[in-house]
Amino acid sequence: MKKLINSPEDVVREALEGMELAHPNHLRVSYEPFYIVRKDAPVKGKVALVSGGGSGHEPMHGGFVGMGMLSAACPGHVFTSPTPDQMFEAGKVVSGGAGILQIVKNYTGDVMNFELAAEMLKEEGIAVETVMTDDDVAVEDSLYTAGRRGVGLTILMEKILGAAAEKGMPLKDIKALGDKIRKSGRSMGMALTACTVPHAGKPSFELAENEMEVGIGIHGEPGRRRVPMAPADQITEMLMEPVLTDLPFNKGDTIILFVNGMGGTPLIELYIVYRKAAAIAEKHGLKIARCLVGSYITSLEMAGASVTALRVDDQMLQLWDAPVNTPALRWGV
Amino acid sequence: MKKLINSPEDVVREALEGMELAHPNHLRVSYEPFYIVRKDAPVKGKVALVSGGGSGHEPMHGGFVGMGMLSAACPGHVFTSPTPDQMFEAGKVVSGGAGILQIVKNYTGDVMNFELAAEMLKEEGIAVETVMTDDDVAVEDSLYTAGRRGVGLTILMEKILGAAAEKGMPLKDIKALGDKIRKSGRSMGMALTACTVPHAGKPSFELAENEMEVGIGIHGEPGRRRVPMAPADQITEMLMEPVLTDLPFNKGDTIILFVNGMGGTPLIELYIVYRKAAAIAEKHGLKIARCLVGSYITSLEMAGASVTALRVDDQMLQLWDAPVNTPALRWGV
Amino acid sequence: MSEFSVSKAVAWIKAASAALEKEETRLSDLDAAIGDGDHGANMRRGFVAVVKKLDAAESADLGALYKTVGMTLLSTVGGASGPLYGGFFLELGKRSMGRPAWDAAAMVDALKGGLADIQKRGKAELGDKTMVDALSPALDAMAGAGGDLAAATKAAAAAARDAATKTAPLLARKGRASYLGERSIGHEDPGANSLALLLETLSTTCEA
Amino acid sequence: MSEFSVSKAVAWIKAASAALEKEETRLSDLDAAIGDGDHGANMRRGFVAVVKKLDAAESADLGALYKTVGMTLLSTVGGASGPLYGGFFLELGKRSMGRPAWDAAAMVDALKGGLADIQKRGKAELGDKTMVDALSPALDAMAGAGGDLAAATKAAAAAARDAATKTAPLLARKGRASYLGERSIGHEDPGANSLALLLETLSTTCEA
Ligand SMILES: Nc1ncnc2c1ncn2[C@@H]1O[C@H](COP(=O)(O)OP(=O)(O)O)[C@@H](O)[C@H]1O
Ligand SMILES: Nc1ncnc2c1ncn2[C@@H]1O[C@H](COP(=O)(O)OP(=O)(O)O)[C@@H](O)[C@H]1O
Ligand SMILES: [Mg+2]
Ligand SMILES: [Mg+2]
Ligand SMILES: [Mg+2]
Ligand SMILES: [Mg+2]
């Protein structure tokens, strides 16, 4: 295992220290327990957005803390859901009297830990709502399983709901908007290489030079199937077709198209993927109103990419365009 | 070789197509010859900034085209300097009557090709000045050699000079400011892994699991020395000490500190490096006024990092803070 | 043996912690195959913290002790296993409030409560390839083994281990492994294995 | 042979293109060891473009032909070798303006002009581990070999190849290899090798 780290135990704390030093205008960090809150928290009279999950997905979520996006992010150990006390303590710090919205990716661990935190916060008299993301079409959806994973859509949801909160939208409405976004976005990802959890010290799976994993999540787990390597255009089709047909997206729909790198993929390759993804979307008669290309929700140093499409209306687009000022996403300010 | 590409020949063109589709509000792309210009070029009465170099360093340079930074970027093939006709054609398109400033990283190929372009542009009656970056302290500086390489400082220079041009600073003064920046910044980098040039199809060097290269450039070349793997703090010291003692930076100096990823290094590791780099700078009595942490000048999918320190005065800081609106760097707008 | 005292319970938790530490790599490897490779680290981290807590302050009764275990696991383990094992021990605590010791009936009752809590939280049924698959048959074995704690826990441990092994051919329907669909088949469930370790150390503690 | 005509020159450039294509991997491997691994691809790309240009339109004389070669290399090769080889051929063109053919003296004069241009642009001295190290001794050999073009170019090719091999022990002082300092020692210079290929194909063209 070759990493720019000191020891597996210290990865999360030291990265948080680096973030705090690098972004003093955006955020403050607590180390016991771990959480990141926006510099000006609590913002009086506005809904506070709290998200979190395992570490190793940077910039998600800590990089999205700041004006117009998250009020707090709670990082667990690498690929491990955070514990309830993190969301409880962070929630108390960011609560501005208008309630808390938790944005939770659908993983058994995340769901249960955020549920516990919500109960604890409610006992403190704080109103809490939760929206989930479960946009990964690689996983079959069924009442009898854990359901689909939350992946790329999470970033788009955090941006849009963050803008809504900043505008003063009440908790109930933000929750409803979140549920709508949940139902309007789909994603799928693939990997060229595995990644190595620092504590494990070895890659979570082995891939031959001519193989790739399609249908991966964001935790270094193998995908739904292992298939032979293919050119970028073909890979992009393997991701886009299931995404577009699942919802389904319909001719004439307006979308935000998001091509995401898994952490070890250079930007030049993401643009090659975006080129094809945009062409496929257009072929389906979709109008790409906005896009995002970059490594925003990652699996450590995994090489690979994911695509996310979100059907948007005017309100969502306006909120997408609204000012945001975080370490990883910034415009309008 | 595992990459999200279609064929080595098409990498640069297809990535440019993706960039053009993704950033219609920032830039326009020419394919014969290759160049990227800001959407609103030419900007009348202002100095135009032209940079360029081999591809494979994304987001540099194309990602820095836009308001407040570059007027044009000329991408060569992967790791290959662009040809004079690219800078010539781009220069003609962006020239707004106040002259052109070329920002050139010190590589024999870049220097010669930009020189030829400058001659051609001058023959068209356009005033051209050139500033160089040669900030890599890993390379010994000598009159008898090609001199030092231009690396991370290039980004900081492009931002600051871009803001100066936007403010309407005349060519002569921008050139002088560029020369001052050149003399005020130093960098050094290291690699945990090699990278693979698409056309070569195999890694440019082999590193064992317990080895790293220190003193690398940005073209996948081996570094100055191969040494045993070390913890991140020690690696950061190996980079920071030569950087800080070379100029030298003096107690009380104000700096911009830039921790850069080489393309395959996840952000979580860069923050760990930043944490230590900031501590070392403080130990040296330096004041970190601003910082930048991310993968901005890369070597394809190479894992590794570099640090850059730039001594700044108030003017440079104000220009650093000035609005910039490019795909890869954006604030104030 | 017919009485499981507070000091026995402390011994159990410490033995479990040691066993989890010893088996950390195996648990994480099982998790890497069908999950995200952190189950061993999660459990070790949690139980190391629990042992520290138990060393710092004595517990008045089993109820207080298990509450400490549960709260500590909740705030240190994370992941799916954190709330599941945390809630499990909190439930053991609730059902043991004020009790200085367990007899066999109390033990079975408490553990059944723990199982119910896991199922309430995680909604896993028997056969979904989770820790429930190890715990449920173990409690049946324990209930059928009579009043001797050594015999009852021995039967439970054997049943849990056997059931953990038998999770291999199952298709996962809960937790991360469910994302793999058919590819989850052929690997044992990590949580069923850590659960078996808990019951094996319970058994050796009762024998000692 | 005593006359090197336009059609010979075309044959030379095509032979050079074929040789560069054949040796592409070797040139890039040499460049990977002490540079950035693109020299083979750069040269192939440039000469493929040149051959296309030459096929599209006939050149009136050697001057026009070499100008086309030089301009095309300038705008297709990039890197350090683009301006160096581009400038080299442009200089050949300047010194051959209006000439339908070279004799030995004209050839030596043109090539010496080419070398001077490379050194003006690149500022490399003999021993800096660049293409200059192959070209310079080759021209000395050519100048000393008399008026027969076949003999003169054969001597030049042999000297260039020999000199290219002997760049291995040198410490690079120009181009990318100079960044490696001591680590550049022990590897042949890629540009010296492509230069040797140019002269070898010149020799075989003069023999044919
Ligand atoms: N819904 C559930 N019900 C019961 N047990 C579950 C459930 N989901 C997961 N588990 C158990 O948790 C184990 C995984 O724990 P762990 O790896 O620590 O958490 P995570 O899956 O969040 O990384 C699985 O092996 C399984 O036994
Ligand atoms: N200053 C120079 N003078 C003469 N030749 C040089 C000089 N710099 C580089 N070269 C030649 O160019 C070759 C490298 O060419 P190439 O790999 O195509 O360009 P780059 O180094 O830009 O990648 C070297 O092997 C060397 O022979
Ligand atoms: Mg986990
Ligand atoms: Mg090159
Ligand atoms: Mg796990
Ligand atoms: Mg080269």
CSV table of N, CA and C in Angstrom, one decimal, chain A residues 9 77-85 106-110 112-113 115-116 138-139 143-149 197 199-200 202 204 213 219-226, chain C residues 24-25 28-29 32-38 41-42 44-45 73-84 121-123 128 172-176 178-183:
chain,number,residue,atom,x,y,z
A,9,GLU,N,-4.6,4.8,11.3
A,9,GLU,CA,-5.4,5.4,12.4
A,9,GLU,C,-5.6,6.9,12.3
A,77,HIS,N,-15.0,6.9,9.9
A,77,HIS,CA,-13.7,6.3,9.5
A,77,HIS,C,-13.8,6.0,8.0
A,78,VAL,N,-12.7,5.6,7.4
A,78,VAL,CA,-12.7,5.4,6.0
A,78,VAL,C,-13.8,4.3,5.6
A,79,PHE,N,-14.7,4.7,4.8
A,79,PHE,CA,-15.8,3.8,4.3
A,79,PHE,C,-16.7,3.3,5.4
A,80,THR,N,-16.7,3.9,6.6
A,80,THR,CA,-17.5,3.4,7.7
A,80,THR,C,-18.5,4.5,8.1
A,81,SER,N,-19.7,4.2,8.2
A,81,SER,CA,-20.7,5.3,8.6
A,81,SER,C,-20.3,5.9,9.9
A,82,PRO,N,-20.6,7.2,10.0
A,82,PRO,CA,-20.3,7.9,11.3
A,82,PRO,C,-21.3,7.4,12.3
A,83,THR,N,-21.0,7.8,13.6
A,83,THR,CA,-21.8,7.3,14.7
A,83,THR,C,-22.8,8.4,15.1
A,84,PRO,N,-23.9,8.0,15.8
A,84,PRO,CA,-24.9,9.0,16.0
A,84,PRO,C,-24.5,10.2,16.8
A,85,ASP,N,-23.5,10.0,17.7
A,85,ASP,CA,-23.1,11.2,18.5
A,85,ASP,C,-22.5,12.3,17.6
A,106,ASN,N,-28.3,5.9,1.1
A,106,ASN,CA,-29.0,4.7,1.5
A,106,ASN,C,-28.0,3.5,1.7
A,107,TYR,N,-27.4,3.5,2.8
A,107,TYR,CA,-26.6,2.3,3.3
A,107,TYR,C,-27.1,2.0,4.6
A,108,THR,N,-27.3,0.7,4.9
A,108,THR,CA,-27.8,0.3,6.2
A,108,THR,C,-27.2,1.0,7.3
A,109,GLY,N,-25.9,1.1,7.3
A,109,GLY,CA,-25.2,1.7,8.4
A,109,GLY,C,-25.5,3.2,8.5
A,110,ASP,N,-25.4,3.9,7.4
A,110,ASP,CA,-25.7,5.3,7.4
A,110,ASP,C,-27.2,5.6,7.9
A,112,MET,N,-29.2,3.7,9.7
A,112,MET,CA,-29.4,3.4,11.2
A,112,MET,C,-28.8,4.5,12.1
A,113,ASN,N,-27.5,4.9,11.7
A,113,ASN,CA,-26.9,5.8,12.6
A,113,ASN,C,-27.5,7.2,12.5
A,115,GLU,N,-30.7,7.7,11.8
A,115,GLU,CA,-32.0,7.5,12.5
A,115,GLU,C,-31.8,7.8,14.0
A,116,LEU,N,-30.7,7.1,14.6
A,116,LEU,CA,-30.5,7.3,16.0
A,116,LEU,C,-30.2,8.7,16.4
A,138,ALA,N,-27.4,0.3,-10.6
A,138,ALA,CA,-26.7,-1.0,-10.7
A,138,ALA,C,-27.3,-2.0,-9.7
A,139,VAL,N,-27.9,-1.5,-8.7
A,139,VAL,CA,-28.5,-2.4,-7.7
A,139,VAL,C,-30.0,-2.5,-7.9
A,143,LEU,N,-38.3,-4.5,-2.2
A,143,LEU,CA,-38.8,-4.4,-0.9
A,143,LEU,C,-38.0,-5.3,0.1
A,144,TYR,N,-37.5,-6.4,-0.4
A,144,TYR,CA,-36.9,-7.4,0.5
A,144,TYR,C,-35.4,-7.2,0.7
A,145,THR,N,-34.8,-6.1,0.1
A,145,THR,CA,-33.4,-6.0,0.2
A,145,THR,C,-33.1,-4.6,0.9
A,146,ALA,N,-31.8,-4.3,1.0
A,146,ALA,CA,-31.4,-3.0,1.5
A,146,ALA,C,-31.7,-1.9,0.5
A,147,GLY,N,-32.1,-2.2,-0.7
A,147,GLY,CA,-32.5,-1.2,-1.7
A,147,GLY,C,-31.2,-0.7,-2.4
A,148,ARG,N,-31.4,0.4,-3.1
A,148,ARG,CA,-30.3,0.9,-3.9
A,148,ARG,C,-29.4,1.8,-3.1
A,149,ARG,N,-28.2,1.9,-3.5
A,149,ARG,CA,-27.2,2.8,-2.8
A,149,ARG,C,-27.4,4.2,-3.2
A,197,VAL,N,-8.2,0.3,1.3
A,197,VAL,CA,-8.6,1.0,2.5
A,197,VAL,C,-7.3,1.0,3.4
A,199,HIS,N,-6.6,0.9,6.4
A,199,HIS,CA,-6.4,0.0,7.5
A,199,HIS,C,-6.3,-1.5,7.0
A,200,ALA,N,-6.9,-1.7,5.8
A,200,ALA,CA,-6.8,-3.1,5.3
A,200,ALA,C,-5.4,-3.3,4.6
A,202,LYS,N,-4.4,-3.6,1.7
A,202,LYS,CA,-4.3,-4.2,0.4
A,202,LYS,C,-5.6,-4.0,-0.4
A,204,SER,N,-9.1,-4.0,-2.3
A,204,SER,CA,-10.3,-4.8,-1.9
A,204,SER,C,-10.7,-5.8,-2.9
A,213,GLU,N,-14.8,-3.5,-13.6
A,213,GLU,CA,-16.0,-3.8,-12.8
A,213,GLU,C,-17.0,-2.7,-13.1
A,219,HIS,N,-17.5,2.3,-2.2
A,219,HIS,CA,-16.8,1.8,-1.0
A,219,HIS,C,-15.8,0.8,-1.4
A,220,GLY,N,-15.3,0.9,-2.6
A,220,GLY,CA,-14.3,-0.1,-3.0
A,220,GLY,C,-14.8,-1.5,-3.2
A,221,GLU,N,-16.1,-1.7,-3.1
A,221,GLU,CA,-16.6,-3.0,-3.3
A,221,GLU,C,-16.6,-3.4,-4.7
A,222,PRO,N,-16.6,-4.7,-5.1
A,222,PRO,CA,-16.7,-5.1,-6.5
A,222,PRO,C,-18.0,-4.6,-7.0
A,223,GLY,N,-18.1,-4.6,-8.4
A,223,GLY,CA,-19.4,-4.1,-9.0
A,223,GLY,C,-20.3,-5.3,-9.2
A,224,ARG,N,-21.3,-5.0,-10.0
A,224,ARG,CA,-22.3,-6.1,-10.2
A,224,ARG,C,-21.8,-7.1,-11.2
A,225,ARG,N,-20.9,-6.7,-12.1
A,225,ARG,CA,-20.3,-7.7,-13.0
A,225,ARG,C,-18.9,-7.3,-13.4
A,226,ARG,N,-18.1,-8.3,-13.7
A,226,ARG,CA,-16.8,-8.0,-14.2
A,226,ARG,C,-16.8,-8.3,-15.7
C,24,GLU,N,-9.5,-10.1,13.5
C,24,GLU,CA,-9.8,-8.8,12.8
C,24,GLU,C,-9.5,-9.0,11.3
C,25,THR,N,-8.4,-9.5,10.9
C,25,THR,CA,-8.1,-9.6,9.5
C,25,THR,C,-9.1,-10.5,8.8
C,28,SER,N,-12.3,-8.8,8.3
C,28,SER,CA,-12.3,-7.7,7.2
C,28,SER,C,-12.1,-8.3,5.9
C,29,ASP,N,-11.4,-9.5,5.8
C,29,ASP,CA,-11.3,-10.1,4.5
C,29,ASP,C,-12.7,-10.6,4.0
C,32,ALA,N,-14.4,-7.7,2.8
C,32,ALA,CA,-13.8,-7.2,1.6
C,32,ALA,C,-14.5,-8.0,0.4
C,33,ALA,N,-14.7,-9.2,0.6
C,33,ALA,CA,-15.2,-10.1,-0.5
C,33,ALA,C,-16.6,-9.7,-0.9
C,34,ILE,N,-17.5,-9.3,0.1
C,34,ILE,CA,-18.9,-9.0,-0.3
C,34,ILE,C,-19.3,-7.7,0.3
C,35,GLY,N,-18.4,-6.9,0.9
C,35,GLY,CA,-18.8,-5.6,1.5
C,35,GLY,C,-17.8,-4.6,1.3
C,36,ASP,N,-17.4,-3.9,2.3
C,36,ASP,CA,-16.4,-2.9,2.2
C,36,ASP,C,-15.1,-3.0,3.0
C,37,GLY,N,-15.0,-4.2,3.6
C,37,GLY,CA,-13.7,-4.6,4.1
C,37,GLY,C,-13.4,-3.9,5.5
C,38,ASP,N,-14.4,-3.4,6.2
C,38,ASP,CA,-14.0,-2.8,7.4
C,38,ASP,C,-14.6,-3.4,8.7
C,41,ALA,N,-12.0,-4.1,11.5
C,41,ALA,CA,-11.6,-2.9,12.1
C,41,ALA,C,-12.7,-2.2,13.0
C,42,ASN,N,-13.9,-2.3,12.4
C,42,ASN,CA,-15.0,-1.7,13.2
C,42,ASN,C,-15.2,-2.3,14.5
C,44,ARG,N,-13.1,-4.3,16.2
C,44,ARG,CA,-11.9,-4.1,17.1
C,44,ARG,C,-12.0,-2.8,17.8
C,45,ARG,N,-12.2,-1.7,16.9
C,45,ARG,CA,-12.2,-0.4,17.5
C,45,ARG,C,-13.3,-0.3,18.6
C,73,LEU,N,-20.3,1.0,22.0
C,73,LEU,CA,-20.3,0.5,20.6
C,73,LEU,C,-21.0,1.4,19.7
C,74,LEU,N,-22.1,2.0,20.2
C,74,LEU,CA,-22.9,2.9,19.3
C,74,LEU,C,-22.0,4.1,18.9
C,75,SER,N,-21.2,4.6,19.8
C,75,SER,CA,-20.4,5.8,19.5
C,75,SER,C,-19.0,5.5,19.0
C,76,THR,N,-18.7,4.3,18.8
C,76,THR,CA,-17.3,4.0,18.3
C,76,THR,C,-17.3,3.1,17.1
C,77,VAL,N,-18.3,2.3,16.9
C,77,VAL,CA,-18.2,1.3,15.8
C,77,VAL,C,-18.6,1.9,14.4
C,78,GLY,N,-19.7,2.6,14.4
C,78,GLY,CA,-20.2,3.1,13.1
C,78,GLY,C,-20.6,2.0,12.2
C,79,GLY,N,-20.8,2.3,10.9
C,79,GLY,CA,-21.3,1.3,10.0
C,79,GLY,C,-22.6,0.6,10.4
C,80,ALA,N,-22.9,-0.5,9.7
C,80,ALA,CA,-24.2,-1.2,10.1
C,80,ALA,C,-24.0,-1.9,11.4
C,81,SER,N,-22.8,-2.4,11.7
C,81,SER,CA,-22.7,-3.2,12.9
C,81,SER,C,-22.7,-2.4,14.2
C,82,GLY,N,-22.4,-1.1,14.1
C,82,GLY,CA,-22.5,-0.2,15.3
C,82,GLY,C,-23.8,-0.1,15.9
C,83,PRO,N,-24.8,0.3,15.2
C,83,PRO,CA,-26.2,0.4,15.7
C,83,PRO,C,-26.7,-1.0,16.1
C,84,LEU,N,-26.3,-2.0,15.3
C,84,LEU,CA,-26.9,-3.4,15.5
C,84,LEU,C,-26.3,-4.0,16.8
C,121,ARG,N,-34.3,-3.1,14.1
C,121,ARG,CA,-33.5,-2.0,13.5
C,121,ARG,C,-33.2,-2.4,12.0
C,122,GLY,N,-32.7,-3.6,11.8
C,122,GLY,CA,-32.2,-4.0,10.5
C,122,GLY,C,-33.1,-4.7,9.6
C,123,LYS,N,-34.3,-5.1,10.1
C,123,LYS,CA,-35.3,-5.7,9.3
C,123,LYS,C,-34.9,-6.9,8.5
C,128,ASP,N,-31.3,-14.1,5.3
C,128,ASP,CA,-30.9,-12.9,4.5
C,128,ASP,C,-29.4,-12.7,4.5
C,172,ALA,N,-27.3,-12.7,-0.4
C,172,ALA,CA,-27.5,-11.6,0.6
C,172,ALA,C,-28.7,-10.7,0.2
C,173,ARG,N,-29.5,-10.5,1.2
C,173,ARG,CA,-30.7,-9.6,0.9
C,173,ARG,C,-30.7,-8.3,1.8
C,174,LYS,N,-29.7,-8.3,2.7
C,174,LYS,CA,-29.6,-7.1,3.6
C,174,LYS,C,-28.1,-6.6,3.7
C,175,GLY,N,-27.9,-5.4,4.0
C,175,GLY,CA,-26.5,-4.9,4.2
C,175,GLY,C,-25.9,-4.7,2.8
C,176,ARG,N,-24.6,-4.3,2.9
C,176,ARG,CA,-23.9,-4.1,1.7
C,176,ARG,C,-23.8,-5.2,0.7
C,178,SER,N,-25.8,-7.2,-0.2
C,178,SER,CA,-27.0,-7.3,-1.1
C,178,SER,C,-26.8,-6.6,-2.4
C,179,TYR,N,-25.9,-5.6,-2.4
C,179,TYR,CA,-25.6,-4.9,-3.7
C,179,TYR,C,-25.0,-5.8,-4.7
C,180,LEU,N,-24.3,-6.9,-4.2
C,180,LEU,CA,-23.6,-7.8,-5.2
C,180,LEU,C,-24.5,-8.8,-5.8
C,181,GLY,N,-25.8,-8.9,-5.3
C,181,GLY,CA,-26.7,-9.9,-5.9
C,181,GLY,C,-26.1,-11.3,-5.9
C,182,GLU,N,-26.1,-11.9,-7.0
C,182,GLU,CA,-25.6,-13.3,-7.2
C,182,GLU,C,-24.1,-13.4,-6.7
C,183,ARG,N,-23.4,-12.4,-6.9
C,183,ARG,CA,-21.9,-12.5,-6.5
C,183,ARG,C,-21.7,-12.6,-5.0
